[in-house]
PDB file of C-alpha atoms in Angstrom:
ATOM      1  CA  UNK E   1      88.179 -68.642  -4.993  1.00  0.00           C
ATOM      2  CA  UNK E   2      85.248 -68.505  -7.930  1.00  0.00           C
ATOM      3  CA  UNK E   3      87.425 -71.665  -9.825  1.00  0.00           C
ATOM      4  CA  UNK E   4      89.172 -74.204  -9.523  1.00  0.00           C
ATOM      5  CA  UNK E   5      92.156 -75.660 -11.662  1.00  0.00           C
ATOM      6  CA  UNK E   6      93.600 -79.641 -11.221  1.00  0.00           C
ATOM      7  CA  UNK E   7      96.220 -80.632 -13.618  1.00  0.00           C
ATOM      8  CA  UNK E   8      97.322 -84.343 -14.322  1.00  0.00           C
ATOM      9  CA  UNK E   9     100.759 -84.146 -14.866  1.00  0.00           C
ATOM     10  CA  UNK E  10     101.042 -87.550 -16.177  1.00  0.00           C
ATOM     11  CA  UNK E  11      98.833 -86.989 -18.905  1.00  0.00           C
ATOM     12  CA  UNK E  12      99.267 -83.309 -19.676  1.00  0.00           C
ATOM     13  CA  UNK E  13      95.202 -82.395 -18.820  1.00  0.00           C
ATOM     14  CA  UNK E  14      94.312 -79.400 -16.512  1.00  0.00           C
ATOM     15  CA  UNK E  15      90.311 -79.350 -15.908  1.00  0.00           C
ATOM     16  CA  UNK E  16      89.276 -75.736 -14.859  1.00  0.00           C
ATOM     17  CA  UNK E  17      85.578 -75.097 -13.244  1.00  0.00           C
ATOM     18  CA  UNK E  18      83.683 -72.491 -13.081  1.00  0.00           C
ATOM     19  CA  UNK E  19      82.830 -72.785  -8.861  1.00  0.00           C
ATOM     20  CA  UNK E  20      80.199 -70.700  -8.684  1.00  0.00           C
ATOM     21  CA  UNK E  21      77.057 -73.052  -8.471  1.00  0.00           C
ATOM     22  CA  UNK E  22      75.070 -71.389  -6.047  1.00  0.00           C
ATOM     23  CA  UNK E  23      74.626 -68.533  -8.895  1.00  0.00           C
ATOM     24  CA  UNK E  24      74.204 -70.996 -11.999  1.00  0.00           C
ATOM     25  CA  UNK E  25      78.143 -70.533 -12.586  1.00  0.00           C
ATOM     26  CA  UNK E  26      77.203 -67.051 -13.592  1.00  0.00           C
ATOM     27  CA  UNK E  27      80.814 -64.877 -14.209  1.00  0.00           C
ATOM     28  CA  UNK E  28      81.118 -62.135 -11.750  1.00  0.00           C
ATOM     29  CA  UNK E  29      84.460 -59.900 -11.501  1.00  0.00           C
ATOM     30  CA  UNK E  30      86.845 -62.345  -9.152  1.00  0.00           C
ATOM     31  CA  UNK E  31      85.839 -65.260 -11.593  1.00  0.00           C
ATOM     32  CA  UNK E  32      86.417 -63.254 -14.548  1.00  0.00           C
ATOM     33  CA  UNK E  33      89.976 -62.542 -13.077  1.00  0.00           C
ATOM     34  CA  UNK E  34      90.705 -66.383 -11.836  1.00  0.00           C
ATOM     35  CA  UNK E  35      89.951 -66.822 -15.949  1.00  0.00           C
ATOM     36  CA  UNK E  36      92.484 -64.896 -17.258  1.00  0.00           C
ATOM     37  CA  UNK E  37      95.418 -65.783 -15.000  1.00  0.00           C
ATOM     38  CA  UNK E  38      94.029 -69.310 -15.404  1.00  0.00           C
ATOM     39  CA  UNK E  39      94.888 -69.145 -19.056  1.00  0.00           C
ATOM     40  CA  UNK E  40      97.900 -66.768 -18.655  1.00  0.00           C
ATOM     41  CA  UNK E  41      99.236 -69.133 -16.500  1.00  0.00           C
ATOM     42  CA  UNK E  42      98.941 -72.310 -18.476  1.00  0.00           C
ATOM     43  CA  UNK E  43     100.508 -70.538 -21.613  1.00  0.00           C
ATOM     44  CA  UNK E  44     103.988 -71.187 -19.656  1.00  0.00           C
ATOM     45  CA  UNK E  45     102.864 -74.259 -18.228  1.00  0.00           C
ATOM     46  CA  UNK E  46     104.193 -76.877 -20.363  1.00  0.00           C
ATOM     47  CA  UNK E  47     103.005 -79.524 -18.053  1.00  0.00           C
ATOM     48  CA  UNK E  48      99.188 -78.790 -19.682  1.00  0.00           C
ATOM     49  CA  UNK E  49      99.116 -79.537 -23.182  1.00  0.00           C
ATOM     50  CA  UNK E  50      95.359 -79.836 -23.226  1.00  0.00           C
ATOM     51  CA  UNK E  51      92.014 -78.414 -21.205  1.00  0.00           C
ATOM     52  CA  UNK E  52      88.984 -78.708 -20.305  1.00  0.00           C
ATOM     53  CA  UNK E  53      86.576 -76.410 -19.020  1.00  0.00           C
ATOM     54  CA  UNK E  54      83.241 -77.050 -17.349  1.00  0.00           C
ATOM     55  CA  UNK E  55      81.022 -75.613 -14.354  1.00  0.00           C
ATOM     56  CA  UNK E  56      80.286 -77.074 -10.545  1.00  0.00           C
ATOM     57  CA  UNK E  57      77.091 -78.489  -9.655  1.00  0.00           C
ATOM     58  CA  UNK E  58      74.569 -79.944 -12.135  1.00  0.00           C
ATOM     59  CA  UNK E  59      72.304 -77.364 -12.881  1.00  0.00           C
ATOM     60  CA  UNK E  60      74.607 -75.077 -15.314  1.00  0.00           C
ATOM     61  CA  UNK E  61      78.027 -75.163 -17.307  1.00  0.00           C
ATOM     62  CA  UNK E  62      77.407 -71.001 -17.219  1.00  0.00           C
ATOM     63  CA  UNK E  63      74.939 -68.572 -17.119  1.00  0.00           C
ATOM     64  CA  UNK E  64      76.463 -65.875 -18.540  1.00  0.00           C
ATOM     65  CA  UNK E  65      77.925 -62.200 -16.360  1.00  0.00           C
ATOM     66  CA  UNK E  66      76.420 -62.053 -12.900  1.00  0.00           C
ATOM     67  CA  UNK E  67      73.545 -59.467 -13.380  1.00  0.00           C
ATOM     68  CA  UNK E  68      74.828 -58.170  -9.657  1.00  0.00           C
ATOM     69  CA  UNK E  69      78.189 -57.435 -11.137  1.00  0.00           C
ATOM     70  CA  UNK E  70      77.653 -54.005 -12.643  1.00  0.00           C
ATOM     71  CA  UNK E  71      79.911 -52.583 -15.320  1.00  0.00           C
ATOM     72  CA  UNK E  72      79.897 -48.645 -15.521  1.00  0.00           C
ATOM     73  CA  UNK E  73      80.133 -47.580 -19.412  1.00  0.00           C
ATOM     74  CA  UNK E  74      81.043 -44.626 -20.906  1.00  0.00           C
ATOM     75  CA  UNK E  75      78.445 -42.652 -23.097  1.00  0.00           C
ATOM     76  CA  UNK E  76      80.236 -42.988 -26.328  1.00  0.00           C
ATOM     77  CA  UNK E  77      79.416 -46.639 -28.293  1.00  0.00           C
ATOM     78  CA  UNK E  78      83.742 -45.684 -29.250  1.00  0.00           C
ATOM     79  CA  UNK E  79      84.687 -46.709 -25.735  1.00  0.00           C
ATOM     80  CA  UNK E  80      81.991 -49.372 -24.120  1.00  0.00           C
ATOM     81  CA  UNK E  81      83.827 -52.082 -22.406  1.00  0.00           C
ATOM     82  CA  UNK E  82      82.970 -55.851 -22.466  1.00  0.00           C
ATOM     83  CA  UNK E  83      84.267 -57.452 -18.954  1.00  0.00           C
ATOM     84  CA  UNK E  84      84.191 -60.737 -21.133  1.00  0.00           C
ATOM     85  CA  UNK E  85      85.985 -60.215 -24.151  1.00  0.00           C
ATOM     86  CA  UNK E  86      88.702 -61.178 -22.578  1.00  0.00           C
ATOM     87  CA  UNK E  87      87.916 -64.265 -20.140  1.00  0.00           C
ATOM     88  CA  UNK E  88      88.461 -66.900 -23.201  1.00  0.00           C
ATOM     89  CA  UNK E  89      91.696 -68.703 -23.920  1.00  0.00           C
ATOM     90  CA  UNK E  90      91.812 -66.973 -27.254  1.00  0.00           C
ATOM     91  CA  UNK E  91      91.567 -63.761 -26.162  1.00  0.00           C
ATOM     92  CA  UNK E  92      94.462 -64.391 -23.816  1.00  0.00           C
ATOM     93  CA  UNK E  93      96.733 -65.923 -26.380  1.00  0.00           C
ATOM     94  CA  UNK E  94      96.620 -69.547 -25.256  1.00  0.00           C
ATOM     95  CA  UNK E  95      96.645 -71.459 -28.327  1.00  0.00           C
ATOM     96  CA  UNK E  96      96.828 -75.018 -26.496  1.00  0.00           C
ATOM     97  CA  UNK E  97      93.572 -77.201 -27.093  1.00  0.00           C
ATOM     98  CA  UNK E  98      90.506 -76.541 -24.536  1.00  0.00           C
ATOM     99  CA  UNK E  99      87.071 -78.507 -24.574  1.00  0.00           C
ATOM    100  CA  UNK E 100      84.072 -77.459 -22.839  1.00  0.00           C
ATOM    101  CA  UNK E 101      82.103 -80.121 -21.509  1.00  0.00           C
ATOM    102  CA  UNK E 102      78.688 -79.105 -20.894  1.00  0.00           C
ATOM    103  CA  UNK E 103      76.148 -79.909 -18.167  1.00  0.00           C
ATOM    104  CA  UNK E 104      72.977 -78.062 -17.474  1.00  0.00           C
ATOM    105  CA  UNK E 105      72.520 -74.591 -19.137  1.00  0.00           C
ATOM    106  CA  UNK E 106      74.472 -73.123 -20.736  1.00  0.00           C
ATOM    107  CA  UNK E 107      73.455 -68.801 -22.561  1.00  0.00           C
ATOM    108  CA  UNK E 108      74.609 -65.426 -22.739  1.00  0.00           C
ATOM    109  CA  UNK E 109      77.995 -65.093 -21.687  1.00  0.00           C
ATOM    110  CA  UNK E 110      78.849 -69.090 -21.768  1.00  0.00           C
ATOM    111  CA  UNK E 111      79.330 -68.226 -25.421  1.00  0.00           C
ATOM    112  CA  UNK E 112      82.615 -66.274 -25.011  1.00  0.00           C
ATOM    113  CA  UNK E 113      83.939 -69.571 -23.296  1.00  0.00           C
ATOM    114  CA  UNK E 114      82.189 -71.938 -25.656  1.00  0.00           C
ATOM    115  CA  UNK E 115      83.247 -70.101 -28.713  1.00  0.00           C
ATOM    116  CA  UNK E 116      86.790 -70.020 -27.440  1.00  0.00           C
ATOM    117  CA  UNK E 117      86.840 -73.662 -27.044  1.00  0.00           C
ATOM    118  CA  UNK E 118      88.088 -76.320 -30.007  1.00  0.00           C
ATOM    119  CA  UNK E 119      85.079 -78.146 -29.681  1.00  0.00           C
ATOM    120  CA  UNK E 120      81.992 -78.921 -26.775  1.00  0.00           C
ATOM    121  CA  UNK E 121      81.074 -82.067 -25.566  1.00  0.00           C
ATOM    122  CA  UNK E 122      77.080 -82.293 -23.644  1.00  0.00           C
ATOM    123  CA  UNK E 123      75.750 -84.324 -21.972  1.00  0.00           C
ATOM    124  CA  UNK E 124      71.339 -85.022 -22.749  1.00  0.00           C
ATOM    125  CA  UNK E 125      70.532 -82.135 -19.800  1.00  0.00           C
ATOM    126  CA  UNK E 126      72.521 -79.365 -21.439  1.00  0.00           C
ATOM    127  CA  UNK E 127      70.318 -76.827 -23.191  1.00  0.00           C
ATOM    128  CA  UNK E 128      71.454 -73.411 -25.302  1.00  0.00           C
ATOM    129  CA  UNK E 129      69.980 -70.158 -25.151  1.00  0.00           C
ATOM    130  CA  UNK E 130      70.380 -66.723 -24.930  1.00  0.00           C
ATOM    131  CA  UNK E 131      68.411 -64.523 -23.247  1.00  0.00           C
ATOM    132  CA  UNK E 132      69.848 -60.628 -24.321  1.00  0.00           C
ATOM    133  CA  UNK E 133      66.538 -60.033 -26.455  1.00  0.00           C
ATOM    134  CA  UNK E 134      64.258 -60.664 -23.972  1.00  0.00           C
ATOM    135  CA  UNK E 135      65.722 -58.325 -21.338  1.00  0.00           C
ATOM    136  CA  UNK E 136      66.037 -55.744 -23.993  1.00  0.00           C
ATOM    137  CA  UNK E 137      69.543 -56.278 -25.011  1.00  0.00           C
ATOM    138  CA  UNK E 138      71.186 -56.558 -28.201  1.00  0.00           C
ATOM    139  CA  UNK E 139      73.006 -60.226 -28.543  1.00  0.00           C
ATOM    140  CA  UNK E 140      76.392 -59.223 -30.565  1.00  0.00           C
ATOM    141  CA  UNK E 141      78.822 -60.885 -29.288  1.00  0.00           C
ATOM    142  CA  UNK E 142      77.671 -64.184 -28.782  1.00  0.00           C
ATOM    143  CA  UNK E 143      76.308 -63.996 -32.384  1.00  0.00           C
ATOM    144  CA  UNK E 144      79.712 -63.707 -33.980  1.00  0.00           C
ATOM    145  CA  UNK E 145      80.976 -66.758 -31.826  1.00  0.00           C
ATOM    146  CA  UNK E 146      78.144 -69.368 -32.667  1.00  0.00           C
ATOM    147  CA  UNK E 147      78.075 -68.280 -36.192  1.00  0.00           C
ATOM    148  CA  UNK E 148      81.533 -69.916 -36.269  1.00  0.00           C
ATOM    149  CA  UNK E 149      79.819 -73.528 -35.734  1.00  0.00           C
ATOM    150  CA  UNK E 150      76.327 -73.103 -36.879  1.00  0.00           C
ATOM    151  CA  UNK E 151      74.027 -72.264 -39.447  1.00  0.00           C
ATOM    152  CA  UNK E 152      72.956 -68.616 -39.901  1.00  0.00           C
ATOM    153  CA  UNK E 153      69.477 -69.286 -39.449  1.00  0.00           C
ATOM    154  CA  UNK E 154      70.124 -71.885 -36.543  1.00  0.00           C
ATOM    155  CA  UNK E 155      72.270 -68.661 -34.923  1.00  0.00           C
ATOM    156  CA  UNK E 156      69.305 -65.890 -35.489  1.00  0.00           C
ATOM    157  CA  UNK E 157      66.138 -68.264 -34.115  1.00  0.00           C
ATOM    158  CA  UNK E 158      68.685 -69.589 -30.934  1.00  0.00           C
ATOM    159  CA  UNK E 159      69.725 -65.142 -30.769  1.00  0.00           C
ATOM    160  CA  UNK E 160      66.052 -64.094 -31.202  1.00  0.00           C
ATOM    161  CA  UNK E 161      63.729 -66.529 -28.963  1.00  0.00           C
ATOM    162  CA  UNK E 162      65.340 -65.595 -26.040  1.00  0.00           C
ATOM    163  CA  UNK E 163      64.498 -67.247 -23.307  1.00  0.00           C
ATOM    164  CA  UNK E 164      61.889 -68.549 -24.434  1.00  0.00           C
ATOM    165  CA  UNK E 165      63.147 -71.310 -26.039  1.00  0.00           C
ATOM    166  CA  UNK E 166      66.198 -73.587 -25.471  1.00  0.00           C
ATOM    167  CA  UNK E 167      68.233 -75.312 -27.556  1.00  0.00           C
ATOM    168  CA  UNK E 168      68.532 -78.971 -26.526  1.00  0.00           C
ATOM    169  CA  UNK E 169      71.909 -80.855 -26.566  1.00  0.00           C
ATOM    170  CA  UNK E 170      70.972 -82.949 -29.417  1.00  0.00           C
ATOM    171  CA  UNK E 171      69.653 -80.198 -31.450  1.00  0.00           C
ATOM    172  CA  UNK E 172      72.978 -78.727 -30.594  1.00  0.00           C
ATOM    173  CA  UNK E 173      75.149 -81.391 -31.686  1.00  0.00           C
ATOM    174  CA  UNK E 174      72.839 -81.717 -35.206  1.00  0.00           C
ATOM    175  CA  UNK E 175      73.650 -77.821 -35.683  1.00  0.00           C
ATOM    176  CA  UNK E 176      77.444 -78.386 -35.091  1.00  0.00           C
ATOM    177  CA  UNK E 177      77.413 -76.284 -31.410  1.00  0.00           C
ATOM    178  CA  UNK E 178      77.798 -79.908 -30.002  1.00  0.00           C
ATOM    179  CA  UNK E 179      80.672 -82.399 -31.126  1.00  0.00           C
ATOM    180  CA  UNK E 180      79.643 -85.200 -28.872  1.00  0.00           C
ATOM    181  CA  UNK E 181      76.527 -85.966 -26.900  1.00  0.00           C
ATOM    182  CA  UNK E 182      76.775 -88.379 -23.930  1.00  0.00           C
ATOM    183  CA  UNK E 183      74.244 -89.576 -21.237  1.00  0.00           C
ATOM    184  CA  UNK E 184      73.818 -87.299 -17.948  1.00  0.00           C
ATOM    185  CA  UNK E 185      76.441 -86.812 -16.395  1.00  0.00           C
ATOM    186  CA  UNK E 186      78.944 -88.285 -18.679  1.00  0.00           C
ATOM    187  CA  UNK E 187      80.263 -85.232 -20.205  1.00  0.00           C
ATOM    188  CA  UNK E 188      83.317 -84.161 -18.507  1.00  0.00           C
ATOM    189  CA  UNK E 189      84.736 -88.144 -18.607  1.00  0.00           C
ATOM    190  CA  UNK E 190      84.278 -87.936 -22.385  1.00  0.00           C
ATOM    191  CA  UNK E 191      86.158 -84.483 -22.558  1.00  0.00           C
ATOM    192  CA  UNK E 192      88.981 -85.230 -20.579  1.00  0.00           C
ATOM    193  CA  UNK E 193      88.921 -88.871 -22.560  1.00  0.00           C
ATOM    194  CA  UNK E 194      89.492 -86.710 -25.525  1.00  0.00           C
ATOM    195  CA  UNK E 195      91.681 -84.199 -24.366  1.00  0.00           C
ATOM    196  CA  UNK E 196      94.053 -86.772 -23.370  1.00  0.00           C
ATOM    197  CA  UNK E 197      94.420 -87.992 -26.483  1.00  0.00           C
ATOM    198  CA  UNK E 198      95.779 -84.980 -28.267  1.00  0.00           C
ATOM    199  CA  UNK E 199      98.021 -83.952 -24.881  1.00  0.00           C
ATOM    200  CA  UNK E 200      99.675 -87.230 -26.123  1.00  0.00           C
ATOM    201  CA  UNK E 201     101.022 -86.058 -29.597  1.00  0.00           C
ATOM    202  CA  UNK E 202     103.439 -83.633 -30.119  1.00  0.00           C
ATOM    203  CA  UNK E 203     102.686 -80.517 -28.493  1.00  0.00           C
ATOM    204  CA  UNK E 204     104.099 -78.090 -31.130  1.00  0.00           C
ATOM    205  CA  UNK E 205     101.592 -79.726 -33.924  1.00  0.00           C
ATOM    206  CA  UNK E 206      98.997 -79.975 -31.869  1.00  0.00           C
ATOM    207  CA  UNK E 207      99.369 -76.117 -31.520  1.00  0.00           C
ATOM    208  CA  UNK E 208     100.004 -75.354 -34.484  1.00  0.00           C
ATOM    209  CA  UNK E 209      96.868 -77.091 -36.201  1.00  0.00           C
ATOM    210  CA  UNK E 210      94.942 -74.894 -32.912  1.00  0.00           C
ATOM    211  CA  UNK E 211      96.147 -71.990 -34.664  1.00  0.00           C
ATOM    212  CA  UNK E 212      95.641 -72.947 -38.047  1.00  0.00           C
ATOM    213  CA  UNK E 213      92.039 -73.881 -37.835  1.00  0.00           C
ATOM    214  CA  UNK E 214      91.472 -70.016 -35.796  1.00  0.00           C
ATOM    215  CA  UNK E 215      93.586 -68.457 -38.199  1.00  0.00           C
ATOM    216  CA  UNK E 216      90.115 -69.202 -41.011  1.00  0.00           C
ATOM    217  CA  UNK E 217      88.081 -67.261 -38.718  1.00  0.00           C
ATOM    218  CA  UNK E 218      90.131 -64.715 -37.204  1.00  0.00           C
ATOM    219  CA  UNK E 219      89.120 -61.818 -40.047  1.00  0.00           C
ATOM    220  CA  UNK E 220      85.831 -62.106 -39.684  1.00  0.00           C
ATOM    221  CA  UNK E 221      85.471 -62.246 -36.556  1.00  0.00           C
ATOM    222  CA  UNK E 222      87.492 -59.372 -35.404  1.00  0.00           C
ATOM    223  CA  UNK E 223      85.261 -57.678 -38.331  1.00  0.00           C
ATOM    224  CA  UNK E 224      82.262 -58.171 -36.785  1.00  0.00           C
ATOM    225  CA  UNK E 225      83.640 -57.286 -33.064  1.00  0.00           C
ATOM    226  CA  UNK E 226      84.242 -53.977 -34.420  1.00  0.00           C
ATOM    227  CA  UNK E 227      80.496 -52.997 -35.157  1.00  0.00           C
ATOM    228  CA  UNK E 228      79.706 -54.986 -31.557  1.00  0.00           C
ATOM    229  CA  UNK E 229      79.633 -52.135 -29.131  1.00  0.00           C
ATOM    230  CA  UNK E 230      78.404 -49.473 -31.396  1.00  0.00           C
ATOM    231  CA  UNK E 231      75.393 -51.822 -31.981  1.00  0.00           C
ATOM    232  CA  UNK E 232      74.580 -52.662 -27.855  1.00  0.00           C
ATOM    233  CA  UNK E 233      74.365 -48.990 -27.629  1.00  0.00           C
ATOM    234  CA  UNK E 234      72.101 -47.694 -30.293  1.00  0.00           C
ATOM    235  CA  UNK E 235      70.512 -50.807 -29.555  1.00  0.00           C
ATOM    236  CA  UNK E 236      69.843 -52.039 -25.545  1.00  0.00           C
ATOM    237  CA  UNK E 237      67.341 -50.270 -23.670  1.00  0.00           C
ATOM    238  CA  UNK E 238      68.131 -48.775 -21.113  1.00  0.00           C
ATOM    239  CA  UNK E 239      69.990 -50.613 -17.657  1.00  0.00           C
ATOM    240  CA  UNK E 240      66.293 -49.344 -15.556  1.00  0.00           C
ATOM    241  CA  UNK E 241      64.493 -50.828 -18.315  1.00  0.00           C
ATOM    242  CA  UNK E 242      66.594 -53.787 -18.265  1.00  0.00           C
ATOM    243  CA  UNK E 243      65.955 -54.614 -14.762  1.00  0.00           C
ATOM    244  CA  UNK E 244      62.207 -54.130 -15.333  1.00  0.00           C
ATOM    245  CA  UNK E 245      61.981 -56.923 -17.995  1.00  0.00           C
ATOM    246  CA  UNK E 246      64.089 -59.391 -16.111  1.00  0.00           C
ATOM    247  CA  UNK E 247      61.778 -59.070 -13.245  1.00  0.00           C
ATOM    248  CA  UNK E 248      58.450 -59.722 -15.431  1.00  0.00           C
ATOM    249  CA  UNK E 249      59.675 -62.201 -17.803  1.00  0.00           C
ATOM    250  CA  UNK E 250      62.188 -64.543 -15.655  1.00  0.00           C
ATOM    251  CA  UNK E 251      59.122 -66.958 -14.433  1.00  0.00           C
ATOM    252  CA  UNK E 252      57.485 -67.296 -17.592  1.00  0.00           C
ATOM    253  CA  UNK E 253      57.654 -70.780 -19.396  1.00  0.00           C
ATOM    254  CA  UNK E 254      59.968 -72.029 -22.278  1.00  0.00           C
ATOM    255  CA  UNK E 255      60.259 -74.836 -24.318  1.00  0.00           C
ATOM    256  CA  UNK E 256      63.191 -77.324 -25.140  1.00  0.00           C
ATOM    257  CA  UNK E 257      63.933 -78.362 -28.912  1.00  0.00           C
TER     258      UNK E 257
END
């Protein structure tokens, strides 16, 4: 098993984490899976009223797809096939509350669970970035997801830098990524603190207010998702290339801001 899933029946809160630390809570097919029937499962589940996500270990919430877990694609940009555009609550209909609570790093794919979430709570060692540009890879997914919570301009220069630069938790929270920053290793407490709280009022208006608040986003986001694939085609280099730039750039330097 890649996760892990306790639920407090007494207080209606189900943590889920990623349990992968060994490989920075990276999302690999199994995990991916355990995701879906995570959420699929608590739609019917009306023990859980609220959730909260986070990752083992304290060196990363996520760190995106497993770069070892290879997804064939067609050759048409009509049919290319994102293993995570479905591993969010969202995505899987689940319209109960879920909070991230961030340790660690957290790029690339961590956006599909991040921007599925209602809001993130950090703690000071969480830092933001995504990496896609340096390897060589368009970032348009994760784009459409932060530009939900942030600033255009805070979105391109976190997009663009790459790796090279990482977005620190408090940065994050003055952006609006971050809803709450708390001191190391304080995050999850706060999160399920919270998350308790709303699994305490009535379930069907706390629901309902989840839907409202997605319902403001939902057209322009599925807009955007449309011109997603047809954009990592004409845009990634190619998967050899790929490979090559990981290599040579992964043990270069960044900085924190």
């Amino acid at each position: 098993m890649t996760l892990r899933t306790e639920t407090d029946k007494e207080t209606g809160v189900a943590v889920v984490t990623l349990d992968r630390p060994h490989r920075h809570n990276a999302l690999d097919a199994p995990t991916i899976a355990e995701l879906i029937a995570a959420w699929q499962e608590f739609r019917f589940d009306d023990d859980v009223r609220a959730i909260v996500v986070t990752g083992a270990g304290d060196r990363a919430f996520c760190t995106g797809i497993d770069r070892d877990f290879g997804v064939p694609q067609p050759g048409s940009p009509y049919s290319m096939d994102d293993p995570l555009l479905t591993v969010g609550p969202k995505a899987n209909d689940l319209w109960k509350p879920v909070i991230a609570a961030v340790h660690g790093m957290a790029c690339g794919g961590a956006f599909y669970l991040l921007g599925e979430a209602e809001f993130v709570v950090a703690d000071e060692t969480a830092t933001f970035f995504d990496p896609h540009t340096t390897y060589g890879m368009v970032s348009a997914y994760e784009p459409v997801y932060l530009a939900q919570r942030m600033p255009p301009g805070e979105v391109a220069r976190l997009t663009l830098m790459g790796s090279a630069e990482r977005m620190s938790a408090r940065r994050a929270y003055e952006t609006g990524l971050v809803s709450e920053v708390t001191p190391p290793g304080a995050a999850l407490a706060a999160a399920v603190r919270c998350a308790q709280t709303i699994a305490g009022y009535p379930t069907t208006a706390v629901q309902g207010t989840v839907r409202a608040i997605w319902a403001a986003t939902e057209a322009a986001r599925a807009h955007a998702f449309a011109q997603a694939p047809h954009l990592l085609k004409l845009g990634s280099v190619p998967p050899e290339e790929q490979a090559g730039l990981f290599t040579s750039r992964t043990r270069r330097g960044f900085t924190v801001r």
